[in-house]
mmCIF file of C-alpha atoms in Angstrom:
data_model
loop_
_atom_site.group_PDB
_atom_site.id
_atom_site.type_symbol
_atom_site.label_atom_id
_atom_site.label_comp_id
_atom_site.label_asym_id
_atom_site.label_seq_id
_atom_site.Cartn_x
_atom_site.Cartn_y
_atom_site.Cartn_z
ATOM 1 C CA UNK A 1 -48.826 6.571 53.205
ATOM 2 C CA UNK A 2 -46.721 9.702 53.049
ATOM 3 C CA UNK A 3 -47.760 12.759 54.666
ATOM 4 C CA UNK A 4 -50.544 14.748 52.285
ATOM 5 C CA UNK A 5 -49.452 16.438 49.238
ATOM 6 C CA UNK A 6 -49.890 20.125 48.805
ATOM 7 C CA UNK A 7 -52.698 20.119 46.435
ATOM 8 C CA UNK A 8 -52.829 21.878 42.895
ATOM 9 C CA UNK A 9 -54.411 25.014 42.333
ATOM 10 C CA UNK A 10 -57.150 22.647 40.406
ATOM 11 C CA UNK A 11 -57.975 20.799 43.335
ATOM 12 C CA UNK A 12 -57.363 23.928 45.706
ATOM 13 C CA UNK A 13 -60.371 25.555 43.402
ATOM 14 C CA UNK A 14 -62.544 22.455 43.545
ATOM 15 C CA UNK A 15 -61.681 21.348 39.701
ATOM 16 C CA UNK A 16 -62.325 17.977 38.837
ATOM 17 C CA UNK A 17 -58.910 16.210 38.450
ATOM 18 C CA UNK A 18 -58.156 14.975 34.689
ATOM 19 C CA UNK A 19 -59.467 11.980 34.520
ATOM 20 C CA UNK A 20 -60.144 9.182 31.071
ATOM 21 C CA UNK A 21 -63.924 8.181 32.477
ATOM 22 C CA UNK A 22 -66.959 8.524 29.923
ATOM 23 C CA UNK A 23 -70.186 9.336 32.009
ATOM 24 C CA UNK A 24 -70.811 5.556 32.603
ATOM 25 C CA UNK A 25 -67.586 5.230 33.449
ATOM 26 C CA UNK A 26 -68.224 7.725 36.141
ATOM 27 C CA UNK A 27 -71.035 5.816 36.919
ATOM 28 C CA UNK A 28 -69.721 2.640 37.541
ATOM 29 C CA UNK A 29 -66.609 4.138 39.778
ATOM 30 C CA UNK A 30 -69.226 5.781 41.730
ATOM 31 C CA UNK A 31 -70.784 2.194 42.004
ATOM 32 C CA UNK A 32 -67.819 0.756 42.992
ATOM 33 C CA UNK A 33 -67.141 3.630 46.023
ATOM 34 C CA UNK A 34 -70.796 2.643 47.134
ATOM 35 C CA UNK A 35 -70.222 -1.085 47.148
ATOM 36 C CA UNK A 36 -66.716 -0.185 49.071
ATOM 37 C CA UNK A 37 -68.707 1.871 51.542
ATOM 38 C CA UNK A 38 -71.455 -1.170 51.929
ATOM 39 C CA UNK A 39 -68.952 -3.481 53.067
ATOM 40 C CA UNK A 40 -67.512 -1.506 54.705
ATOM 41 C CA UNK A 41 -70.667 -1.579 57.411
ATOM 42 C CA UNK A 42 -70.736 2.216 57.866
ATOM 43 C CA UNK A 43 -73.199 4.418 57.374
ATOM 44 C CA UNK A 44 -72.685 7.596 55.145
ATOM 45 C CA UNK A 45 -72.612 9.965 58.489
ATOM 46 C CA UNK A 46 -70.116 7.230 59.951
ATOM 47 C CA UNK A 47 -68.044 7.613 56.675
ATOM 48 C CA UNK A 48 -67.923 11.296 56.907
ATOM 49 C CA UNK A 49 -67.543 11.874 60.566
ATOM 50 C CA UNK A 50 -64.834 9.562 60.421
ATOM 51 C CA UNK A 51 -62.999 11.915 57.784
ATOM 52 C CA UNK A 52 -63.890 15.137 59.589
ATOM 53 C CA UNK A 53 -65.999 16.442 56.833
ATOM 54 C CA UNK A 54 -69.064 18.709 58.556
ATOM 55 C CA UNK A 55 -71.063 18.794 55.299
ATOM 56 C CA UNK A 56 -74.251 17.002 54.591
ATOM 57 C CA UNK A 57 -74.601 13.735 53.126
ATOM 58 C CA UNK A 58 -74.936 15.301 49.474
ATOM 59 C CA UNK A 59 -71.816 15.511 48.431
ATOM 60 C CA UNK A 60 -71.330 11.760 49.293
ATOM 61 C CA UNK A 61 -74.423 10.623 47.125
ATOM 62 C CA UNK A 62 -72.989 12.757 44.427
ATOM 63 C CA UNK A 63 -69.691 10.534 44.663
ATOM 64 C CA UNK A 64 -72.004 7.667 44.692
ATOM 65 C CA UNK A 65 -73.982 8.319 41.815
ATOM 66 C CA UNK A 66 -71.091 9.763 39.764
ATOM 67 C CA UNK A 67 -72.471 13.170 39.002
ATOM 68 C CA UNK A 68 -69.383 14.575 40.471
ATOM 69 C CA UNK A 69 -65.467 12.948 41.252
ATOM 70 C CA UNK A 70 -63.785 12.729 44.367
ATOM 71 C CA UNK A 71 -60.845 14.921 44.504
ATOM 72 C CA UNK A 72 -57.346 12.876 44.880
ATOM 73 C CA UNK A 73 -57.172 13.429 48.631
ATOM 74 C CA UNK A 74 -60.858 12.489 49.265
ATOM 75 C CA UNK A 75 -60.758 9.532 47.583
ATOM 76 C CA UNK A 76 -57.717 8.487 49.641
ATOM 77 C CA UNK A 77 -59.644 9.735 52.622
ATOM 78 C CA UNK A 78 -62.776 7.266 51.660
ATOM 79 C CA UNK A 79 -60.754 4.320 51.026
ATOM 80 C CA UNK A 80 -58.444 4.326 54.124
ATOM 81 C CA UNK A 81 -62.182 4.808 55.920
ATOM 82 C CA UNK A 82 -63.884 1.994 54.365
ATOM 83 C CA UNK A 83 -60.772 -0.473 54.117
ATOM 84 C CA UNK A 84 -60.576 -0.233 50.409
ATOM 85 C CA UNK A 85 -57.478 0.089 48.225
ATOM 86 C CA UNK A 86 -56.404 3.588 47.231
ATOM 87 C CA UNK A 87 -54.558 2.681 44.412
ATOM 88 C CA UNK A 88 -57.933 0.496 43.236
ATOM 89 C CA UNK A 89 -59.743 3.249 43.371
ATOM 90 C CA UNK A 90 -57.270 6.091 41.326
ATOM 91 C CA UNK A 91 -57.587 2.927 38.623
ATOM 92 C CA UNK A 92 -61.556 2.935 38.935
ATOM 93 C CA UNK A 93 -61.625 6.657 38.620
ATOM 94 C CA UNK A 94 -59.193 7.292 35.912
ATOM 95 C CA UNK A 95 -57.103 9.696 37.637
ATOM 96 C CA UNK A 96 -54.046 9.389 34.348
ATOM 97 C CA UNK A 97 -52.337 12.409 36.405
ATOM 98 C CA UNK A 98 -52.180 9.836 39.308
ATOM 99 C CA UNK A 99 -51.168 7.061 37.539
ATOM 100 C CA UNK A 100 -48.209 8.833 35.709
ATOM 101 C CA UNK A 101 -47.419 9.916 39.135
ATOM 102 C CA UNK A 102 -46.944 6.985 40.730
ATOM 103 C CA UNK A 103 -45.456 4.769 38.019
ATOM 104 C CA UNK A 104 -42.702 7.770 38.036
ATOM 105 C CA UNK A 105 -42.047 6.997 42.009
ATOM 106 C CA UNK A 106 -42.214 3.139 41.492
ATOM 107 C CA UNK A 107 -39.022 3.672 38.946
ATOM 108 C CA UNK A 108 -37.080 6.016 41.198
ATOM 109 C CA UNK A 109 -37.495 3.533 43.757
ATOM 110 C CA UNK A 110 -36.346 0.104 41.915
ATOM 111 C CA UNK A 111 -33.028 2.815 40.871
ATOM 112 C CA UNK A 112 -32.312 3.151 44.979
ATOM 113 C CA UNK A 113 -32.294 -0.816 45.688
ATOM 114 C CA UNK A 114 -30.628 -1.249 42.234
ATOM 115 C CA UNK A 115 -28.068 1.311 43.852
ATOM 116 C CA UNK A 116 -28.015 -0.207 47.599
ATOM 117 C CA UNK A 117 -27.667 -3.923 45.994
ATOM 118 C CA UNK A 118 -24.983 -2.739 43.531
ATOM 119 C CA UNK A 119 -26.684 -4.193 41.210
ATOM 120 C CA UNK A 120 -26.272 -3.674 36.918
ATOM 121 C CA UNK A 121 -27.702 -4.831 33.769
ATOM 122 C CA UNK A 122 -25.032 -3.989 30.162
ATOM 123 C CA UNK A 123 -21.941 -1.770 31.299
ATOM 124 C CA UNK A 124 -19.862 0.859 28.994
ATOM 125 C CA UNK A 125 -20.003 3.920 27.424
ATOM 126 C CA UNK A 126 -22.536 4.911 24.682
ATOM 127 C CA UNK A 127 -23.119 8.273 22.786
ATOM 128 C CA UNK A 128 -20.299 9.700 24.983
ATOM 129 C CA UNK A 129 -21.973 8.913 28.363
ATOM 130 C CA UNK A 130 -21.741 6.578 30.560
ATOM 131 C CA UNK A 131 -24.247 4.574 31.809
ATOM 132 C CA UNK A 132 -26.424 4.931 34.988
ATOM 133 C CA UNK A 133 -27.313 1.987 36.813
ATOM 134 C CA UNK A 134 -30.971 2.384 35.491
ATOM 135 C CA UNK A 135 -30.014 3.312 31.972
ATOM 136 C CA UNK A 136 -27.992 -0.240 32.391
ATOM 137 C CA UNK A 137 -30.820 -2.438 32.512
ATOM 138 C CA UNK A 138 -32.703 -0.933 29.284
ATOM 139 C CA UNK A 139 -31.664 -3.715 27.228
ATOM 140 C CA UNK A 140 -31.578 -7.057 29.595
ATOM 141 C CA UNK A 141 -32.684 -6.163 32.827
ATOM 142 C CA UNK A 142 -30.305 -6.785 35.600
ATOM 143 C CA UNK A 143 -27.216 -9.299 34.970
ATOM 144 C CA UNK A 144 -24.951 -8.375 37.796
ATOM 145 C CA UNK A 145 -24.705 -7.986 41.843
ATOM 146 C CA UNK A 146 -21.617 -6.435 42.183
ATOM 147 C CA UNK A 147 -19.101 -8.616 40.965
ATOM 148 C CA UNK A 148 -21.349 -11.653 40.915
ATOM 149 C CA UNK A 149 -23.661 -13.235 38.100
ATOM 150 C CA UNK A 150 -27.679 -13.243 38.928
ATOM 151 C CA UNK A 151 -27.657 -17.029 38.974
ATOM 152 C CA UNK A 152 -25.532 -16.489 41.528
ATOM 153 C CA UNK A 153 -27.731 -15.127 44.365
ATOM 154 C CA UNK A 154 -31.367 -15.983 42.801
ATOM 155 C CA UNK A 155 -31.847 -18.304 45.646
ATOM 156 C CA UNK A 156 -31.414 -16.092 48.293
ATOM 157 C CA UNK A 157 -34.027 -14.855 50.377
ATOM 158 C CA UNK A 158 -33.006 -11.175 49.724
ATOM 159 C CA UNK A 159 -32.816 -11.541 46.159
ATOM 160 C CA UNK A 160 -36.235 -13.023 46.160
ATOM 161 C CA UNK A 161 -38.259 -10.383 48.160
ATOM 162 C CA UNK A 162 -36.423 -7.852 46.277
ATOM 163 C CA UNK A 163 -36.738 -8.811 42.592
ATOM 164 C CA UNK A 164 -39.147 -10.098 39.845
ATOM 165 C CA UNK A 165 -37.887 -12.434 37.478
ATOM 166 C CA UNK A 166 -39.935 -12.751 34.310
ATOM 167 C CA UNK A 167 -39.549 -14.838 31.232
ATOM 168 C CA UNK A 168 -40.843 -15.701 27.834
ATOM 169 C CA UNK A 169 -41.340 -19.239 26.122
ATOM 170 C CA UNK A 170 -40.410 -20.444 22.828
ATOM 171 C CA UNK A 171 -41.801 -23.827 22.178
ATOM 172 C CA UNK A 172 -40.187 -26.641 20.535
ATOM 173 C CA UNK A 173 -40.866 -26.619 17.149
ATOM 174 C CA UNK A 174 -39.812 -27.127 13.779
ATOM 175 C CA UNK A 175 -37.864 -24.668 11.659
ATOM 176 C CA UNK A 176 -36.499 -24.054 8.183
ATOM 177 C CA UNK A 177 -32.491 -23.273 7.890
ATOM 178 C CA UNK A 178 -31.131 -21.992 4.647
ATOM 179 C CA UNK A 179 -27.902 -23.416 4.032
ATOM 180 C CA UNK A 180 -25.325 -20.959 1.594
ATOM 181 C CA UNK A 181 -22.412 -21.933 0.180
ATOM 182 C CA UNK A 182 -18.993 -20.116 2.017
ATOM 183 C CA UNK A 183 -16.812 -17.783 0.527
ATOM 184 C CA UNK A 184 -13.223 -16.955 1.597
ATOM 185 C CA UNK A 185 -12.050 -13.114 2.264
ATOM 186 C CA UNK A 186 -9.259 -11.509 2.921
ATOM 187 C CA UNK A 187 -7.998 -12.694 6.138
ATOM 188 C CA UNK A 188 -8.651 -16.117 5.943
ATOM 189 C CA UNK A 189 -12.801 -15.759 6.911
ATOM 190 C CA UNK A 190 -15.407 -17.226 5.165
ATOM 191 C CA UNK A 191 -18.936 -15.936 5.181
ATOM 192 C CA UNK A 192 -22.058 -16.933 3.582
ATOM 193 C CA UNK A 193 -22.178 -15.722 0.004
ATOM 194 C CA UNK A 194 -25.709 -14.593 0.662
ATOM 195 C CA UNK A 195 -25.998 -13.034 -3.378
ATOM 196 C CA UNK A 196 -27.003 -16.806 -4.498
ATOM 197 C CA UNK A 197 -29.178 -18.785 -3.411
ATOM 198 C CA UNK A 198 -29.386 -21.423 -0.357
ATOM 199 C CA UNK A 199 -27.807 -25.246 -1.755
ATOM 200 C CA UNK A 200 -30.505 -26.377 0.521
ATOM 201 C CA UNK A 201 -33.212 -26.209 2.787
ATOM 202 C CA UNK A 202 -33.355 -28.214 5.996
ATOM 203 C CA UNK A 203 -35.972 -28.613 8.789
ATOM 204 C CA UNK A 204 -34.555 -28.640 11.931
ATOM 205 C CA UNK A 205 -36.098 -29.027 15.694
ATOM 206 C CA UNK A 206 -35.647 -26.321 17.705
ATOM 207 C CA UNK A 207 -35.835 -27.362 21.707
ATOM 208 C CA UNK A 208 -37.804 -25.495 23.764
ATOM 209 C CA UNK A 209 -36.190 -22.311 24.907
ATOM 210 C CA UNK A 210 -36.499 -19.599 27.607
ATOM 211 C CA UNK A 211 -35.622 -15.823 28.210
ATOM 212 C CA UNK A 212 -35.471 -14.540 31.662
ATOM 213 C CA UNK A 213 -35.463 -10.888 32.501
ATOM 214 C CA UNK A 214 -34.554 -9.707 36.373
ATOM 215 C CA UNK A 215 -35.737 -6.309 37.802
ATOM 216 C CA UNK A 216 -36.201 -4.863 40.889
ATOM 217 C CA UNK A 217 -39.947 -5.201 42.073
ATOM 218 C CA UNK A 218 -40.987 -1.589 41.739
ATOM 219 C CA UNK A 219 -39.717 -1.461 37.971
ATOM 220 C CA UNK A 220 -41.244 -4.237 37.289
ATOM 221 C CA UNK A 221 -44.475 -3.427 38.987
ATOM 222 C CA UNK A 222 -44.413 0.206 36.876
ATOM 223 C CA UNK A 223 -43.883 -1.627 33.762
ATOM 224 C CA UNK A 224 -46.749 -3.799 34.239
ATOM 225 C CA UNK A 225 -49.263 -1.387 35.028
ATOM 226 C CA UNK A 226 -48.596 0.911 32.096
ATOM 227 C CA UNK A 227 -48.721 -2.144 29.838
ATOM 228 C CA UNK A 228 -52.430 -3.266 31.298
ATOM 229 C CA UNK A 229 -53.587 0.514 31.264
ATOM 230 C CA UNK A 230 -52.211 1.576 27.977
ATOM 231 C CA UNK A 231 -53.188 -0.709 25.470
ATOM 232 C CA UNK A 232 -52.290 0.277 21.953
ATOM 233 C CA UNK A 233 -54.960 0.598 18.960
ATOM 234 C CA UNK A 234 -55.460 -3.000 17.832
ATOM 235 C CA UNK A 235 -53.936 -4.529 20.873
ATOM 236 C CA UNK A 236 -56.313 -7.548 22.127
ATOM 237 C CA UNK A 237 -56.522 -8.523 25.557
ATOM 238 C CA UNK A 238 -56.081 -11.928 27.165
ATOM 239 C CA UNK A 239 -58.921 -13.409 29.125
ATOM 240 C CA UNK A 240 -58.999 -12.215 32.757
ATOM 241 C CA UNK A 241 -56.302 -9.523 32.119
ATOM 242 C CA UNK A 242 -58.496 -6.396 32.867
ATOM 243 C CA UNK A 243 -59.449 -7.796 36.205
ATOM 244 C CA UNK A 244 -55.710 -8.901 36.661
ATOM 245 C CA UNK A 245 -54.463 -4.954 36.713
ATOM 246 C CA UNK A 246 -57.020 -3.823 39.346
ATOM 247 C CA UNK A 247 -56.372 -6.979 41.643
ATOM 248 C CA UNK A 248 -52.699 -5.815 41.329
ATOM 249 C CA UNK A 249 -53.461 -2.092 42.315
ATOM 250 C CA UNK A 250 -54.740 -3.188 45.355
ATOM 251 C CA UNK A 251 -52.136 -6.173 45.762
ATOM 252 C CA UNK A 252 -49.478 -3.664 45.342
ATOM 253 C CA UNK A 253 -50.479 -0.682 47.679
ATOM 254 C CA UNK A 254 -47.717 -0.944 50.317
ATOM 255 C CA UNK A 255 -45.016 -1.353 47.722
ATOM 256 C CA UNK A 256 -46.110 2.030 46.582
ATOM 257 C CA UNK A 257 -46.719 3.370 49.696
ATOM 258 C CA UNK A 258 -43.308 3.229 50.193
ATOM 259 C CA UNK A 259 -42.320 4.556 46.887
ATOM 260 C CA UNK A 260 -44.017 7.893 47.787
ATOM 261 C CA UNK A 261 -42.686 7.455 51.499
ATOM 262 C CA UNK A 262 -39.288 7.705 50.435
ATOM 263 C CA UNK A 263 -39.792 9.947 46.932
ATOM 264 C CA UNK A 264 -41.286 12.279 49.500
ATOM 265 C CA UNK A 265 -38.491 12.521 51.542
ATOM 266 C CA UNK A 266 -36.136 12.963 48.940
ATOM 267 C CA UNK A 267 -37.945 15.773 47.617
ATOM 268 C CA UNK A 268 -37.545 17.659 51.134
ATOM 269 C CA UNK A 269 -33.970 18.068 51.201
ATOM 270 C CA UNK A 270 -34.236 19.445 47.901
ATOM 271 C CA UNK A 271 -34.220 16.720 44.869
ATOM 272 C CA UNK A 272 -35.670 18.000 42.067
ATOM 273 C CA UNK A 273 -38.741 15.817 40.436
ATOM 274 C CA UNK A 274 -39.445 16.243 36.515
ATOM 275 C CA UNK A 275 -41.127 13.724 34.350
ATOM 276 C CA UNK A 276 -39.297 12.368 31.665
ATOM 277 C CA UNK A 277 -40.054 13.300 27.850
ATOM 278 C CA UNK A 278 -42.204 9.958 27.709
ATOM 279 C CA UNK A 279 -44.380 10.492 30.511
ATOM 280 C CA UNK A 280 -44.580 13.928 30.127
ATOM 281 C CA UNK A 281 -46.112 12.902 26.442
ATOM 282 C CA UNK A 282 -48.845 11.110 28.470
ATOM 283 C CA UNK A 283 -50.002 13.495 29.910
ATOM 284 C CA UNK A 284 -49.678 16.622 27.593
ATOM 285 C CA UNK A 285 -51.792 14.215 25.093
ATOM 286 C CA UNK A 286 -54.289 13.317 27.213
ATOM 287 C CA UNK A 287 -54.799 17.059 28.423
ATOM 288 C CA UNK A 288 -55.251 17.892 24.978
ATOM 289 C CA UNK A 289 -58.612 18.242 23.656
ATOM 290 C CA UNK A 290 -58.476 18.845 19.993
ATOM 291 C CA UNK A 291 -58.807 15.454 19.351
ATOM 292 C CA UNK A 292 -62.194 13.104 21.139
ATOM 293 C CA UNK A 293 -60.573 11.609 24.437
ATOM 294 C CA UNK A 294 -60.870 7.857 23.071
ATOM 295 C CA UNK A 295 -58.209 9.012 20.301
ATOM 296 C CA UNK A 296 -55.792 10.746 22.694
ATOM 297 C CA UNK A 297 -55.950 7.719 24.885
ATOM 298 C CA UNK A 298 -54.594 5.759 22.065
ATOM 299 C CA UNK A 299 -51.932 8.358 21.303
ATOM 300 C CA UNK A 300 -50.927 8.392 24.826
ATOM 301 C CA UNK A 301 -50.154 4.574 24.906
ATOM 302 C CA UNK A 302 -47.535 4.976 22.513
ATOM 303 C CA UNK A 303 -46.007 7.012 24.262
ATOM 304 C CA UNK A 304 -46.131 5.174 27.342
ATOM 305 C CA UNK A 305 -45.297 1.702 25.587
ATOM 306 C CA UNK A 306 -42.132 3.792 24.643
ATOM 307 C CA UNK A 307 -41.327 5.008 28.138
ATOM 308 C CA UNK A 308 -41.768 1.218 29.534
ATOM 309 C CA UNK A 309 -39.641 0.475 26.291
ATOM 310 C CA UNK A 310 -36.776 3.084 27.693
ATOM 311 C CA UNK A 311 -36.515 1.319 30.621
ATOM 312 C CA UNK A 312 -36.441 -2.279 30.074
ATOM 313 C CA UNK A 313 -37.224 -3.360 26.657
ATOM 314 C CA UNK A 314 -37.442 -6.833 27.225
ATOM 315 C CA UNK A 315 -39.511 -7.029 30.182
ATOM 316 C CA UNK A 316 -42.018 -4.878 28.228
ATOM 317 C CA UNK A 317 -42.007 -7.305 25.880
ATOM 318 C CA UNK A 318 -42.349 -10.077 28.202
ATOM 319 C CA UNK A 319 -45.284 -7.829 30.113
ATOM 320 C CA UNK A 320 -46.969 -8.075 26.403
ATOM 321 C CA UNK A 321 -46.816 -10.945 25.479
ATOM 322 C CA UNK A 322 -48.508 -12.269 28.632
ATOM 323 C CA UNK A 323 -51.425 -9.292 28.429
ATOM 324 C CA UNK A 324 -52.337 -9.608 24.967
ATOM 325 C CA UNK A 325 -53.201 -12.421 22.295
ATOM 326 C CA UNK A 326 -52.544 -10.016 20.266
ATOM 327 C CA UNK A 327 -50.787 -7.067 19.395
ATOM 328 C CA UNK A 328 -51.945 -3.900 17.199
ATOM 329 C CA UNK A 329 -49.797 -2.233 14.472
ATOM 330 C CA UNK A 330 -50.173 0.586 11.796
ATOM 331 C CA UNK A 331 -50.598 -0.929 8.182
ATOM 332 C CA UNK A 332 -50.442 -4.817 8.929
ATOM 333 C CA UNK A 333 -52.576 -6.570 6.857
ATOM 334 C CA UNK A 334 -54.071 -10.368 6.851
ATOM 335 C CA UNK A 335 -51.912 -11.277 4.095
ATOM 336 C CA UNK A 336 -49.044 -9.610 5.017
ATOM 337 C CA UNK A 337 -48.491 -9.855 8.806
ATOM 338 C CA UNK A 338 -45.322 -8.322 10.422
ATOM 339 C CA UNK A 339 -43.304 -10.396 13.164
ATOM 340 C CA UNK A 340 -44.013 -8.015 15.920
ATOM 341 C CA UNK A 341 -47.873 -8.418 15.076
ATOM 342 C CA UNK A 342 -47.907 -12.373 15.430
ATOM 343 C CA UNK A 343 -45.258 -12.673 17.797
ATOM 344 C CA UNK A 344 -47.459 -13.598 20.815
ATOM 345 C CA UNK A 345 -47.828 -17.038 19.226
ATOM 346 C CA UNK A 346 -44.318 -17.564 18.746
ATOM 347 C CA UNK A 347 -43.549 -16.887 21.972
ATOM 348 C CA UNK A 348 -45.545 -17.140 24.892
ATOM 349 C CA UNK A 349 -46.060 -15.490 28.668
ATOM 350 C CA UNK A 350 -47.926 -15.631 31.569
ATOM 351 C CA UNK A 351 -48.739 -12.999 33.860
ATOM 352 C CA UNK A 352 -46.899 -12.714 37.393
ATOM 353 C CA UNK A 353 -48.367 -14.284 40.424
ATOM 354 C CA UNK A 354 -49.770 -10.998 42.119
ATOM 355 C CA UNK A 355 -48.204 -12.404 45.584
ATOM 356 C CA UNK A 356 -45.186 -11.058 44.177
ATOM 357 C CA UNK A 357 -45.969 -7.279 44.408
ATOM 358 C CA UNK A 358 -47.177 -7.561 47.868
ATOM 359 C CA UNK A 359 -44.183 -5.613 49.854
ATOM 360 C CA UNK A 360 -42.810 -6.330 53.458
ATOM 361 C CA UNK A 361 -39.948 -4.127 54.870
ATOM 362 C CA UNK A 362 -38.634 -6.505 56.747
ATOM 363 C CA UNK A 363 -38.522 -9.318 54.364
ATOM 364 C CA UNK A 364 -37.142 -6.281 51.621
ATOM 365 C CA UNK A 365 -33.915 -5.338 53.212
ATOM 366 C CA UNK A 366 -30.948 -6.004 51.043
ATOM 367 C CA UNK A 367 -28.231 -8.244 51.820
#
């Protein structure tokens, strides 16, 4: 873990940190702590001597019992104690400022090994700028390592510890294809006159086919968790996906770790950290209360789906599909379905083996 963050005038004042639980939420994260500390085979005087704190035991129980929330760095404190996950426990406690946090670090990571790897999605020039090797996989992920194609180094040991590769199913099936009759233009091309209609309809099969996305492991990662934490209004999820994002928090603890490790050294010799519009949305939504915290939480996600959108739409897609059976969207109606809202059963996902996210320096060096 990276050395201890200066800590914000709210938790320099003893302020709760922002966080999304109800009171049984709190509850239940305070349950959790206790079961943590239980297995841990400590007593609560153990637990505290062990973190050097010279209070009484009340405090603790007030953890416990949820009547009050561990600050940031005392939660941290706790798990590292007990042997529990931090990152499990920002997830069980709802700490959004956190989350946003470290999803911003996982990104800024995956952009250093895309650098060190010379690795590239789509390359050119658009709306007079060119683009950066992160802003190059928005559209397909990464297609290039250097001067050679992904297939070309997939098999390597590098490329493996280094990189998710994701991908979404289209079943065989059967499909209708208008055929229109061909006009000639100027030039000598034809076209589809598309003003009459088709001479005929024909049902073809379709053969099963695939899509496959490559990022780096810490994009990847980033986009997954914002997808299981920030489900949009209507979205429905899979069975066993809920417990699937905690399992990865704690699965993916070192890879983090070192996303702060090196974000934090970065930051000393003077690089400048700001959120970008997206995540910065998050947050200023769910700090707002005008509006009952259930609602902004749904307002957030859309911003956050778009964020995860801005950096690789189709591994967000692929994250999707695999999380939900199905998806939510404004004015959609039984009768009058849009693609995007039955689209999980035209194509299909499954979520990543968590193994994947577990991180190893040495097996993580590039080539």
């Amino acid at each position: 873990m990276p050395p201890v963050r200066q800590a914000s005038r709210s938790r320099r004042y003893g302020i709760e940190e922002p966080t999304w639980l109800d009171a049984a939420g709190r509850r239940q994260a305070g349950a959790w702590l206790s079961e943590r500390i239980d297995a841990s085979g400590l007593s609560k005087r153990k637990v505290l001597a062990k973190i050097e704190y010279e209070g009484g035991t009340n405090r603790l129980n007030a953890y416990l019992e949820g009547e009050r929330l561990p600050t940031p760095e005392m939660l941290s404190n706790l798990c590292n104690t007990v042997g529990a996950p931090y990152l499990e426990g920002v997830a069980q406690y709802g700490y959004y400022r956190e989350i946003v946090r470290i999803i911003d670090d996982l990104v800024w990571l995956g952009g250093c090994w895309l650098a060190e790897d010379d690795a590239r999605g789509t390359t050119g020039i658009t709306n007079n700028r060119e683009w950066t090797r992160l802003r190059s996989v928005e559209q397909l992920g990464v297609l290039l390592f250097g001067d050679r194609p992904v297939s070309d180094v997939r098999n390597q040991a590098w490329f493996t510890s280094r990189y998710h590769v994701a991908c979404w199913i289209e079943p065989e099936q059967d499909v209708s294809r208008e055929i229109y009759t061909m006009i000639a233009q100027e030039g000598g091309v034809t076209v589809a006159d598309l003003k009459q209609p088709p001479e005929r309809v024909e049902i073809v099969r379709e053969p099963e086919r695939r899509v496959y996305v490559v990022l780096p492991k810490p994009i990847a990662l980033a986009i997954l968790l914002v997808t299981l934490l920030f489900p949009r209004r209507g979205d429905v999820f899979k069975e066993g996906a809920r417990d699937y994002a905690l399992r990865l928090w704690a699965v993916s603890s070192a890879l983090v770790g070192e996303a702060e490790k090196k974000r934090y050294k970065a930051k000393r010799i003077g690089r400048p950290k700001n959120l970008t519009q997206h995540l910065q949305g998050v947050l200023d939504t769910l700090d707002d209360n005008r509006l009952p915290f259930n609602d902004r939480r749904v307002i957030a996600s859309e911003y956050a789906i778009a964020w995860a959108d801005s950096i690789c739409n189709c591994y967000t897609h692929i994250a999707r599909l695999a999380a939900f059976c199905n998806w939510g969207e404004a004015g959609s109606s039984m009768n009058n379905q849009t693609a995007f809202g039955i689209m999980p059963q035209l194509r299909l996902a499954e979520l990543p083996a968590l193994e994947g996210f577990a991180y190893t320096p040495e097996a993580m060096s590039a080539e």
